Amino acid sequence: MALALSGGGARAAYQVGFLRFLATQFPDFSPDVLTGVSAGAINAAYLAAHPGSFRERVDALANLWASLGVEDVFRADLLCLARNVARWSTRLLSGGSWRAPGARSLVDTQPLRTLLARALDAENGFLTGVDRSIRDGALKAVALTASSYTTGQSVTWVRGCEIELWERPDRRGINGPLTVEHVMASAALPLVFPAVHVDGAWYGDGGVGLTAPLSPAVHLGADRILAISTRAARRETEPALIDGYPPPAHVAGALLDAIFLDQLDADAQRLERINLLVGALPDGKRASWRHVGLLVFRPSQDLGRIAREYEPRLPPTFRFLTRGLGTHETRSSSMLSLVMFQPDYLRRLLDLGEADARARASELGALLRAA
């Protein structure tokens, strides 16, 4: 049984709310495989690194999300943001001059690195709790995915027992100890968060190059996959999100959704087609092909619309910058929802995730009984 957690920045709080209901309603549930990408990698790493029952780990993770603030993830003070904006402006206007200052990201994520080192009980940066969970038999494997800016490949770092690594033209698995830097790399939003240097290469958000988000779970032997997305399903009668020409924030949000979340839907369709093919083949003709049960859960409400409600509560300087990109000109801001690390917004997502899981409790029960 694998639990696959997709990306979405602050929206990953929704996943934890969903898991909170699951762990309460099904106390014996404990996934054998955990896979995470982007902010989902933070959730997966936390669940893999901590001892105790699955419910105890989820409750602790929910408490962590409920207490988060913007200052726990990145520096939002006037001096830091002004310095970063000045560097970007100078670089854009320099014409590529070597004298232009280096511009790596919009914000400084050192607070997130410090938070993860503490929350994941890292020892000299290593997630020793993951090895303990695997050694004790509480977990078969955990996989965190990042995108290599150096090679252009999607790289999945794996820690586990009895695993077979994979090599594809655009993606590969690497076995080895997991560290805080691996988690930081997977969650490094392009341009917004700085790239992370790991094992001689530069990495960014795992969703950028991961065309098959379910593949790590399949490679690690999953027969059942529970995938939790952070994007609501599109409706045919979706109301208009903007009036007039789309502002930069709206365009950026559409691009980020396409990079991080749309791939899950496409991969789920591929897996369903493969399942149909496997079912049509005689037992002796299936070779290594197998049926993999899949259940994808997603928010019942648009998290971007909810984020707009809490936008006025962002730190003033950071809010000033985001409004300059037009976040207040759209009724649903995907870009804003990625960085909305406001405690009240995060608690709203935790509650929504729990409510959505309760509404589909029968489907969850059927999947777990099948597993």
mmCIF file of C-alpha atoms in Angstrom:
data_model
loop_
_atom_site.group_PDB
_atom_site.id
_atom_site.type_symbol
_atom_site.label_atom_id
_atom_site.label_comp_id
_atom_site.label_asym_id
_atom_site.label_seq_id
_atom_site.Cartn_x
_atom_site.Cartn_y
_atom_site.Cartn_z
ATOM 1 C CA MET A 1 0.000 0.000 0.000
ATOM 2 C CA ALA A 2 1.491 3.325 -1.069
ATOM 3 C CA LEU A 3 0.559 6.862 -0.076
ATOM 4 C CA ALA A 4 1.433 9.351 -2.847
ATOM 5 C CA LEU A 5 1.485 13.022 -1.853
ATOM 6 C CA SER A 6 1.604 15.633 -4.610
ATOM 7 C CA GLY A 7 2.926 19.201 -4.419
ATOM 8 C CA GLY A 8 1.216 22.505 -3.905
ATOM 9 C CA GLY A 9 3.147 24.600 -1.393
ATOM 10 C CA ALA A 10 0.906 25.703 1.468
ATOM 11 C CA ARG A 11 -1.912 23.661 -0.041
ATOM 12 C CA ALA A 12 -0.214 20.510 1.288
ATOM 13 C CA ALA A 13 -1.952 21.257 4.600
ATOM 14 C CA TYR A 14 -5.069 19.853 2.909
ATOM 15 C CA GLN A 15 -3.361 16.457 2.636
ATOM 16 C CA VAL A 16 -2.686 16.387 6.358
ATOM 17 C CA GLY A 17 -6.308 17.154 7.176
ATOM 18 C CA PHE A 18 -7.349 14.294 4.921
ATOM 19 C CA LEU A 19 -4.896 11.948 6.629
ATOM 20 C CA ARG A 20 -6.106 13.089 10.040
ATOM 21 C CA PHE A 21 -9.551 11.669 9.339
ATOM 22 C CA LEU A 22 -8.104 8.543 7.748
ATOM 23 C CA ALA A 23 -5.887 7.823 10.758
ATOM 24 C CA THR A 24 -8.788 8.392 13.146
ATOM 25 C CA GLN A 25 -11.342 6.327 11.239
ATOM 26 C CA PHE A 26 -8.942 3.516 10.316
ATOM 27 C CA PRO A 27 -6.508 3.263 13.255
ATOM 28 C CA ASP A 28 -4.795 0.151 11.875
ATOM 29 C CA PHE A 29 -3.857 1.857 8.606
ATOM 30 C CA SER A 30 -0.167 2.391 7.976
ATOM 31 C CA PRO A 31 1.218 2.721 4.420
ATOM 32 C CA ASP A 32 4.145 0.514 3.407
ATOM 33 C CA VAL A 33 5.468 3.053 0.905
ATOM 34 C CA LEU A 34 5.507 6.848 1.137
ATOM 35 C CA THR A 35 6.212 9.013 -1.901
ATOM 36 C CA GLY A 36 6.250 12.797 -1.960
ATOM 37 C CA VAL A 37 7.023 15.623 -4.327
ATOM 38 C CA SER A 38 7.409 19.325 -3.513
ATOM 39 C CA ALA A 39 5.483 20.158 -0.323
ATOM 40 C CA GLY A 40 4.186 16.585 -0.371
ATOM 41 C CA ALA A 41 7.806 15.532 0.190
ATOM 42 C CA ILE A 42 7.785 17.442 3.491
ATOM 43 C CA ASN A 43 4.710 15.509 4.620
ATOM 44 C CA ALA A 44 6.143 12.182 3.444
ATOM 45 C CA ALA A 45 9.500 12.816 5.134
ATOM 46 C CA TYR A 46 7.817 13.756 8.400
ATOM 47 C CA LEU A 47 5.633 10.639 8.443
ATOM 48 C CA ALA A 48 8.639 8.464 7.598
ATOM 49 C CA ALA A 49 11.025 10.010 10.128
ATOM 50 C CA HIS A 50 8.877 9.940 13.260
ATOM 51 C CA PRO A 51 8.121 6.948 15.510
ATOM 52 C CA GLY A 52 4.757 5.933 16.861
ATOM 53 C CA SER A 53 1.505 4.865 15.269
ATOM 54 C CA PHE A 54 0.364 6.397 12.009
ATOM 55 C CA ARG A 55 -2.280 8.365 13.884
ATOM 56 C CA GLU A 56 0.280 9.793 16.319
ATOM 57 C CA ARG A 57 2.508 10.877 13.444
ATOM 58 C CA VAL A 58 -0.356 12.481 11.545
ATOM 59 C CA ASP A 59 -1.602 14.334 14.633
ATOM 60 C CA ALA A 60 1.874 15.729 15.249
ATOM 61 C CA LEU A 61 2.175 16.779 11.599
ATOM 62 C CA ALA A 62 -1.245 18.465 11.745
ATOM 63 C CA ASN A 63 -0.163 20.425 14.827
ATOM 64 C CA LEU A 64 2.965 21.539 12.971
ATOM 65 C CA TRP A 65 0.978 22.825 9.991
ATOM 66 C CA ALA A 66 -1.608 24.533 12.214
ATOM 67 C CA SER A 67 1.121 26.553 13.933
ATOM 68 C CA LEU A 68 3.050 27.601 10.804
ATOM 69 C CA GLY A 69 3.467 31.221 9.823
ATOM 70 C CA VAL A 70 5.074 32.905 6.819
ATOM 71 C CA GLU A 71 8.134 33.729 8.923
ATOM 72 C CA ASP A 72 8.657 29.987 9.561
ATOM 73 C CA VAL A 73 9.044 29.316 5.827
ATOM 74 C CA PHE A 74 10.796 32.347 4.345
ATOM 75 C CA ARG A 75 11.976 35.793 5.294
ATOM 76 C CA ALA A 76 9.278 38.353 4.538
ATOM 77 C CA ASP A 77 10.853 41.418 6.135
ATOM 78 C CA LEU A 78 11.256 44.628 4.157
ATOM 79 C CA LEU A 79 15.065 44.553 3.976
ATOM 80 C CA CYS A 80 15.331 40.993 2.650
ATOM 81 C CA LEU A 81 12.551 41.325 0.072
ATOM 82 C CA ALA A 82 13.795 44.729 -1.108
ATOM 83 C CA ARG A 83 17.310 43.357 -1.558
ATOM 84 C CA ASN A 84 16.056 40.388 -3.613
ATOM 85 C CA VAL A 85 13.830 42.571 -5.798
ATOM 86 C CA ALA A 86 16.724 44.975 -6.389
ATOM 87 C CA ARG A 87 18.976 42.114 -7.451
ATOM 88 C CA TRP A 88 16.412 40.818 -9.933
ATOM 89 C CA SER A 89 15.743 44.283 -11.326
ATOM 90 C CA THR A 90 19.443 44.992 -11.766
ATOM 91 C CA ARG A 91 20.011 41.655 -13.454
ATOM 92 C CA LEU A 92 17.114 42.158 -15.886
ATOM 93 C CA LEU A 93 18.356 45.635 -16.825
ATOM 94 C CA SER A 94 22.037 44.682 -17.025
ATOM 95 C CA GLY A 95 21.892 42.980 -20.418
ATOM 96 C CA GLY A 96 23.811 40.015 -19.015
ATOM 97 C CA SER A 97 26.735 42.033 -17.707
ATOM 98 C CA TRP A 98 29.111 40.093 -15.495
ATOM 99 C CA ARG A 99 28.897 42.937 -13.007
ATOM 100 C CA ALA A 100 25.221 42.238 -12.360
ATOM 101 C CA PRO A 101 24.549 40.822 -8.879
ATOM 102 C CA GLY A 102 23.503 37.192 -8.535
ATOM 103 C CA ALA A 103 19.732 36.725 -8.322
ATOM 104 C CA ARG A 104 18.674 33.290 -7.145
ATOM 105 C CA SER A 105 15.150 33.609 -5.778
ATOM 106 C CA LEU A 106 12.434 35.972 -4.654
ATOM 107 C CA VAL A 107 12.635 34.906 -1.001
ATOM 108 C CA ASP A 108 15.163 33.466 1.443
ATOM 109 C CA THR A 109 14.095 30.010 2.700
ATOM 110 C CA GLN A 110 16.653 29.594 5.484
ATOM 111 C CA PRO A 111 13.799 29.634 8.060
ATOM 112 C CA LEU A 112 12.284 26.561 6.356
ATOM 113 C CA ARG A 113 15.630 24.754 6.481
ATOM 114 C CA THR A 114 15.897 25.468 10.208
ATOM 115 C CA LEU A 115 12.298 24.363 10.779
ATOM 116 C CA LEU A 116 12.776 21.081 8.901
ATOM 117 C CA ALA A 117 15.999 20.251 10.723
ATOM 118 C CA ARG A 118 14.118 20.587 14.001
ATOM 119 C CA ALA A 119 10.798 19.043 12.945
ATOM 120 C CA LEU A 120 12.393 16.037 11.244
ATOM 121 C CA ASP A 121 14.775 15.374 14.178
ATOM 122 C CA ALA A 122 17.723 15.537 11.782
ATOM 123 C CA GLU A 123 21.153 14.548 13.069
ATOM 124 C CA ASN A 124 23.831 16.521 11.225
ATOM 125 C CA GLY A 125 21.266 16.959 8.466
ATOM 126 C CA PHE A 126 20.505 13.223 8.094
ATOM 127 C CA LEU A 127 16.975 11.890 8.597
ATOM 128 C CA THR A 128 17.990 9.008 10.863
ATOM 129 C CA GLY A 129 14.369 8.437 11.818
ATOM 130 C CA VAL A 130 13.685 7.169 8.293
ATOM 131 C CA ASP A 131 16.320 4.461 8.667
ATOM 132 C CA ARG A 132 14.865 3.534 12.050
ATOM 133 C CA SER A 133 11.360 3.151 10.618
ATOM 134 C CA ILE A 134 12.665 0.914 7.842
ATOM 135 C CA ARG A 135 14.834 -1.129 10.204
ATOM 136 C CA ASP A 136 11.909 -1.663 12.589
ATOM 137 C CA GLY A 137 9.634 -2.791 9.760
ATOM 138 C CA ALA A 138 7.216 0.122 10.101
ATOM 139 C CA LEU A 139 7.983 1.211 6.541
ATOM 140 C CA LYS A 140 9.221 -0.507 3.398
ATOM 141 C CA ALA A 141 10.399 2.560 1.482
ATOM 142 C CA VAL A 142 10.149 6.338 1.169
ATOM 143 C CA ALA A 143 10.807 8.299 -2.021
ATOM 144 C CA LEU A 144 11.309 12.033 -2.502
ATOM 145 C CA THR A 145 11.458 13.532 -6.005
ATOM 146 C CA ALA A 146 13.275 16.648 -7.221
ATOM 147 C CA SER A 147 14.161 18.098 -10.621
ATOM 148 C CA SER A 148 17.809 18.402 -11.564
ATOM 149 C CA TYR A 149 18.598 21.739 -13.179
ATOM 150 C CA THR A 150 22.059 20.349 -13.938
ATOM 151 C CA THR A 151 20.984 17.325 -16.031
ATOM 152 C CA GLY A 152 17.317 18.067 -16.764
ATOM 153 C CA GLN A 153 16.257 14.727 -15.260
ATOM 154 C CA SER A 154 13.631 14.008 -12.646
ATOM 155 C CA VAL A 155 15.490 12.340 -9.773
ATOM 156 C CA THR A 156 13.815 10.306 -7.043
ATOM 157 C CA TRP A 157 15.850 9.680 -3.903
ATOM 158 C CA VAL A 158 14.824 6.381 -2.337
ATOM 159 C CA ARG A 159 15.477 4.855 1.041
ATOM 160 C CA GLY A 160 14.167 1.371 1.732
ATOM 161 C CA CYS A 161 14.637 -2.371 1.764
ATOM 162 C CA GLU A 162 14.227 -4.868 -1.075
ATOM 163 C CA ILE A 163 13.895 -2.167 -3.694
ATOM 164 C CA GLU A 164 14.829 -2.140 -7.370
ATOM 165 C CA LEU A 165 16.000 1.169 -8.771
ATOM 166 C CA TRP A 166 14.949 2.395 -12.208
ATOM 167 C CA GLU A 167 16.558 4.299 -15.056
ATOM 168 C CA ARG A 168 14.563 6.063 -17.747
ATOM 169 C CA PRO A 169 15.591 8.754 -20.256
ATOM 170 C CA ASP A 170 13.884 11.483 -18.227
ATOM 171 C CA ARG A 171 13.790 10.055 -14.701
ATOM 172 C CA ARG A 172 15.754 7.766 -12.423
ATOM 173 C CA GLY A 173 15.887 6.488 -8.869
ATOM 174 C CA ILE A 174 18.859 6.849 -6.524
ATOM 175 C CA ASN A 175 19.242 4.869 -3.292
ATOM 176 C CA GLY A 176 20.915 6.487 -0.304
ATOM 177 C CA PRO A 177 20.474 8.255 3.032
ATOM 178 C CA LEU A 178 17.947 11.094 3.039
ATOM 179 C CA THR A 179 18.787 14.535 4.398
ATOM 180 C CA VAL A 180 17.116 17.865 5.027
ATOM 181 C CA GLU A 181 18.681 19.108 1.781
ATOM 182 C CA HIS A 182 16.828 16.436 -0.206
ATOM 183 C CA VAL A 183 13.534 17.675 1.253
ATOM 184 C CA MET A 184 14.479 21.308 0.612
ATOM 185 C CA ALA A 185 15.375 20.476 -2.993
ATOM 186 C CA SER A 186 12.066 18.745 -3.664
ATOM 187 C CA ALA A 187 10.125 21.730 -2.283
ATOM 188 C CA ALA A 188 12.123 24.513 -3.987
ATOM 189 C CA LEU A 189 9.461 26.399 -5.980
ATOM 190 C CA PRO A 190 11.038 27.699 -9.224
ATOM 191 C CA LEU A 191 12.303 31.304 -8.954
ATOM 192 C CA VAL A 192 10.330 31.883 -5.738
ATOM 193 C CA PHE A 193 12.543 29.571 -3.600
ATOM 194 C CA PRO A 194 16.278 29.121 -4.290
ATOM 195 C CA ALA A 195 17.614 25.961 -5.932
ATOM 196 C CA VAL A 196 19.401 23.530 -3.603
ATOM 197 C CA HIS A 197 22.827 21.968 -4.144
ATOM 198 C CA VAL A 198 22.819 18.203 -3.498
ATOM 199 C CA ASP A 199 25.548 15.706 -4.425
ATOM 200 C CA GLY A 200 27.251 18.020 -6.904
ATOM 201 C CA ALA A 201 24.112 19.153 -8.768
ATOM 202 C CA TRP A 202 21.472 21.877 -8.454
ATOM 203 C CA TYR A 203 17.873 20.834 -7.837
ATOM 204 C CA GLY A 204 14.481 22.490 -7.788
ATOM 205 C CA ASP A 205 10.867 21.534 -7.184
ATOM 206 C CA GLY A 206 10.164 17.896 -7.980
ATOM 207 C CA GLY A 207 6.997 18.703 -9.879
ATOM 208 C CA VAL A 208 8.872 20.500 -12.680
ATOM 209 C CA GLY A 209 10.126 17.403 -14.495
ATOM 210 C CA LEU A 210 8.019 14.597 -13.026
ATOM 211 C CA THR A 211 5.778 13.512 -15.907
ATOM 212 C CA ALA A 212 4.709 10.329 -14.082
ATOM 213 C CA PRO A 213 3.987 11.224 -10.434
ATOM 214 C CA LEU A 214 2.729 7.717 -9.612
ATOM 215 C CA SER A 215 5.794 5.960 -11.029
ATOM 216 C CA PRO A 216 7.890 5.952 -7.805
ATOM 217 C CA ALA A 217 5.128 4.102 -5.944
ATOM 218 C CA VAL A 218 4.745 1.587 -8.783
ATOM 219 C CA HIS A 219 8.515 1.028 -9.010
ATOM 220 C CA LEU A 220 8.622 0.404 -5.264
ATOM 221 C CA GLY A 221 6.131 -2.447 -5.563
ATOM 222 C CA ALA A 222 2.801 -0.864 -4.652
ATOM 223 C CA ASP A 223 -0.330 -2.882 -5.459
ATOM 224 C CA ARG A 224 -2.618 -0.119 -4.158
ATOM 225 C CA ILE A 225 -2.018 3.634 -4.314
ATOM 226 C CA LEU A 226 -3.841 6.313 -2.380
ATOM 227 C CA ALA A 227 -2.983 9.644 -4.036
ATOM 228 C CA ILE A 228 -3.951 12.999 -2.530
ATOM 229 C CA SER A 229 -3.944 15.982 -4.869
ATOM 230 C CA THR A 230 -4.233 19.610 -3.806
ATOM 231 C CA ARG A 231 -6.172 20.822 -6.829
ATOM 232 C CA ALA A 232 -9.954 20.751 -7.056
ATOM 233 C CA ALA A 233 -11.532 19.057 -10.047
ATOM 234 C CA ARG A 234 -12.505 21.374 -12.885
ATOM 235 C CA ARG A 235 -16.206 21.886 -13.469
ATOM 236 C CA GLU A 236 -17.858 22.508 -16.813
ATOM 237 C CA THR A 237 -19.747 25.475 -15.386
ATOM 238 C CA GLU A 238 -16.669 27.022 -13.729
ATOM 239 C CA PRO A 239 -17.318 30.751 -13.152
ATOM 240 C CA ALA A 240 -14.913 33.266 -14.651
ATOM 241 C CA LEU A 241 -11.759 33.768 -12.597
ATOM 242 C CA ILE A 242 -10.827 37.186 -13.993
ATOM 243 C CA ASP A 243 -12.349 40.188 -15.725
ATOM 244 C CA GLY A 244 -10.289 41.505 -18.595
ATOM 245 C CA TYR A 245 -6.671 40.739 -19.419
ATOM 246 C CA PRO A 246 -5.009 38.154 -17.120
ATOM 247 C CA PRO A 247 -2.493 39.668 -14.677
ATOM 248 C CA PRO A 248 0.989 38.088 -14.260
ATOM 249 C CA ALA A 249 -0.041 36.297 -11.051
ATOM 250 C CA HIS A 250 -2.905 34.545 -12.865
ATOM 251 C CA VAL A 251 -0.667 33.424 -15.734
ATOM 252 C CA ALA A 252 1.994 32.238 -13.279
ATOM 253 C CA GLY A 253 -0.627 30.310 -11.321
ATOM 254 C CA ALA A 254 -1.844 28.556 -14.467
ATOM 255 C CA LEU A 255 1.736 27.589 -15.319
ATOM 256 C CA LEU A 256 2.402 26.304 -11.803
ATOM 257 C CA ASP A 257 -0.770 24.210 -11.846
ATOM 258 C CA ALA A 258 0.221 22.755 -15.218
ATOM 259 C CA ILE A 259 3.685 21.896 -13.925
ATOM 260 C CA PHE A 260 2.821 20.548 -10.507
ATOM 261 C CA LEU A 261 -0.723 19.184 -10.596
ATOM 262 C CA ASP A 262 -1.979 18.417 -14.106
ATOM 263 C CA GLN A 263 0.557 15.603 -14.511
ATOM 264 C CA LEU A 264 -1.137 13.578 -11.776
ATOM 265 C CA ASP A 265 -4.404 13.460 -13.717
ATOM 266 C CA ALA A 266 -2.635 12.349 -16.902
ATOM 267 C CA ASP A 267 -0.638 9.694 -15.052
ATOM 268 C CA ALA A 268 -3.770 8.380 -13.329
ATOM 269 C CA GLN A 269 -5.420 7.943 -16.741
ATOM 270 C CA ARG A 270 -2.365 6.057 -18.015
ATOM 271 C CA LEU A 271 -2.425 3.747 -15.020
ATOM 272 C CA GLU A 272 -6.122 3.000 -15.504
ATOM 273 C CA ARG A 273 -5.518 2.122 -19.167
ATOM 274 C CA ILE A 274 -2.658 -0.173 -18.175
ATOM 275 C CA ASN A 275 -4.922 -1.850 -15.622
ATOM 276 C CA LEU A 276 -7.486 -2.509 -18.373
ATOM 277 C CA LEU A 277 -4.766 -3.969 -20.581
ATOM 278 C CA VAL A 278 -3.447 -6.204 -17.795
ATOM 279 C CA GLY A 279 -6.948 -7.416 -17.052
ATOM 280 C CA ALA A 280 -7.429 -8.406 -20.692
ATOM 281 C CA LEU A 281 -4.206 -10.454 -20.828
ATOM 282 C CA PRO A 282 -4.088 -14.169 -19.841
ATOM 283 C CA ASP A 283 -2.139 -14.859 -16.652
ATOM 284 C CA GLY A 284 0.744 -16.435 -18.531
ATOM 285 C CA LYS A 285 1.159 -13.421 -20.828
ATOM 286 C CA ARG A 286 1.441 -10.656 -18.242
ATOM 287 C CA ALA A 287 5.217 -10.968 -17.617
ATOM 288 C CA SER A 288 6.084 -8.269 -15.038
ATOM 289 C CA TRP A 289 2.895 -6.302 -15.663
ATOM 290 C CA ARG A 290 0.444 -6.159 -12.756
ATOM 291 C CA HIS A 291 -2.775 -4.468 -11.759
ATOM 292 C CA VAL A 292 -2.310 -1.466 -9.448
ATOM 293 C CA GLY A 293 -5.388 -0.183 -7.669
ATOM 294 C CA LEU A 294 -5.616 3.601 -7.563
ATOM 295 C CA LEU A 295 -7.803 6.059 -5.713
ATOM 296 C CA VAL A 296 -7.203 9.793 -6.203
ATOM 297 C CA PHE A 297 -8.663 12.297 -3.765
ATOM 298 C CA ARG A 298 -8.785 16.026 -4.347
ATOM 299 C CA PRO A 299 -10.316 19.098 -2.657
ATOM 300 C CA SER A 300 -14.027 19.724 -3.019
ATOM 301 C CA GLN A 301 -13.352 23.477 -3.119
ATOM 302 C CA ASP A 302 -10.948 25.675 -5.061
ATOM 303 C CA LEU A 303 -8.059 26.352 -2.663
ATOM 304 C CA GLY A 304 -7.073 29.381 -4.734
ATOM 305 C CA ARG A 305 -10.436 31.014 -4.056
ATOM 306 C CA ILE A 306 -10.042 30.325 -0.355
ATOM 307 C CA ALA A 307 -6.562 31.874 -0.430
ATOM 308 C CA ARG A 308 -8.011 35.139 -1.762
ATOM 309 C CA GLU A 309 -10.078 35.447 1.413
ATOM 310 C CA TYR A 310 -6.935 35.448 3.563
ATOM 311 C CA GLU A 311 -4.729 37.587 1.292
ATOM 312 C CA PRO A 312 -5.205 40.795 3.351
ATOM 313 C CA ARG A 313 -3.596 39.055 6.339
ATOM 314 C CA LEU A 314 -0.236 38.443 4.655
ATOM 315 C CA PRO A 315 2.798 40.377 5.954
ATOM 316 C CA PRO A 316 2.479 43.916 4.523
ATOM 317 C CA THR A 317 5.701 43.944 2.478
ATOM 318 C CA PHE A 318 5.095 40.543 0.942
ATOM 319 C CA ARG A 319 1.448 41.426 0.270
ATOM 320 C CA PHE A 320 2.597 44.604 -1.491
ATOM 321 C CA LEU A 321 4.795 42.553 -3.850
ATOM 322 C CA THR A 322 2.149 39.939 -4.628
ATOM 323 C CA ARG A 323 -0.443 42.614 -5.345
ATOM 324 C CA GLY A 324 2.027 44.149 -7.755
ATOM 325 C CA LEU A 325 1.734 40.879 -9.698
ATOM 326 C CA GLY A 326 -2.044 41.130 -9.672
ATOM 327 C CA THR A 327 -3.082 38.590 -7.033
ATOM 328 C CA HIS A 328 -5.997 40.843 -6.025
ATOM 329 C CA GLU A 329 -7.253 41.037 -9.638
ATOM 330 C CA THR A 330 -8.313 37.393 -9.826
ATOM 331 C CA ARG A 331 -11.022 35.525 -7.938
ATOM 332 C CA SER A 332 -8.828 32.440 -7.567
ATOM 333 C CA SER A 333 -5.076 32.750 -7.157
ATOM 334 C CA SER A 334 -3.156 29.494 -7.508
ATOM 335 C CA MET A 335 0.093 31.392 -7.111
ATOM 336 C CA LEU A 336 -1.076 32.965 -3.866
ATOM 337 C CA SER A 337 -2.300 29.642 -2.475
ATOM 338 C CA LEU A 338 1.211 28.172 -2.859
ATOM 339 C CA VAL A 339 2.791 30.730 -0.516
ATOM 340 C CA MET A 340 -0.154 31.442 1.792
ATOM 341 C CA PHE A 341 1.502 30.149 4.958
ATOM 342 C CA GLN A 342 -1.018 31.899 7.168
ATOM 343 C CA PRO A 343 -2.124 29.917 10.266
ATOM 344 C CA ASP A 344 -5.828 30.641 9.723
ATOM 345 C CA TYR A 345 -5.636 29.610 6.039
ATOM 346 C CA LEU A 346 -3.716 26.450 6.883
ATOM 347 C CA ARG A 347 -6.205 25.480 9.581
ATOM 348 C CA ARG A 348 -9.018 26.041 7.068
ATOM 349 C CA LEU A 349 -7.333 23.567 4.700
ATOM 350 C CA LEU A 350 -6.810 21.043 7.485
ATOM 351 C CA ASP A 351 -10.521 21.167 8.290
ATOM 352 C CA LEU A 352 -11.504 20.946 4.607
ATOM 353 C CA GLY A 353 -9.275 17.913 4.064
ATOM 354 C CA GLU A 354 -10.824 16.183 7.042
ATOM 355 C CA ALA A 355 -14.358 16.984 5.856
ATOM 356 C CA ASP A 356 -13.631 15.726 2.322
ATOM 357 C CA ALA A 357 -12.207 12.472 3.672
ATOM 358 C CA ARG A 358 -15.290 11.998 5.848
ATOM 359 C CA ALA A 359 -17.520 12.485 2.805
ATOM 360 C CA ARG A 360 -15.703 9.668 0.983
ATOM 361 C CA ALA A 361 -15.155 7.348 3.927
ATOM 362 C CA SER A 362 -16.837 4.438 2.144
ATOM 363 C CA GLU A 363 -14.372 4.632 -0.764
ATOM 364 C CA LEU A 364 -11.465 4.786 1.636
ATOM 365 C CA GLY A 365 -12.758 1.742 3.472
ATOM 366 C CA ALA A 366 -13.117 -0.208 0.218
ATOM 367 C CA LEU A 367 -9.545 0.595 -0.821
ATOM 368 C CA LEU A 368 -8.088 -0.370 2.550
ATOM 369 C CA ARG A 369 -10.066 -3.608 2.706
ATOM 370 C CA ALA A 370 -8.825 -4.500 -0.780
ATOM 371 C CA ALA A 371 -5.260 -3.819 0.326
#
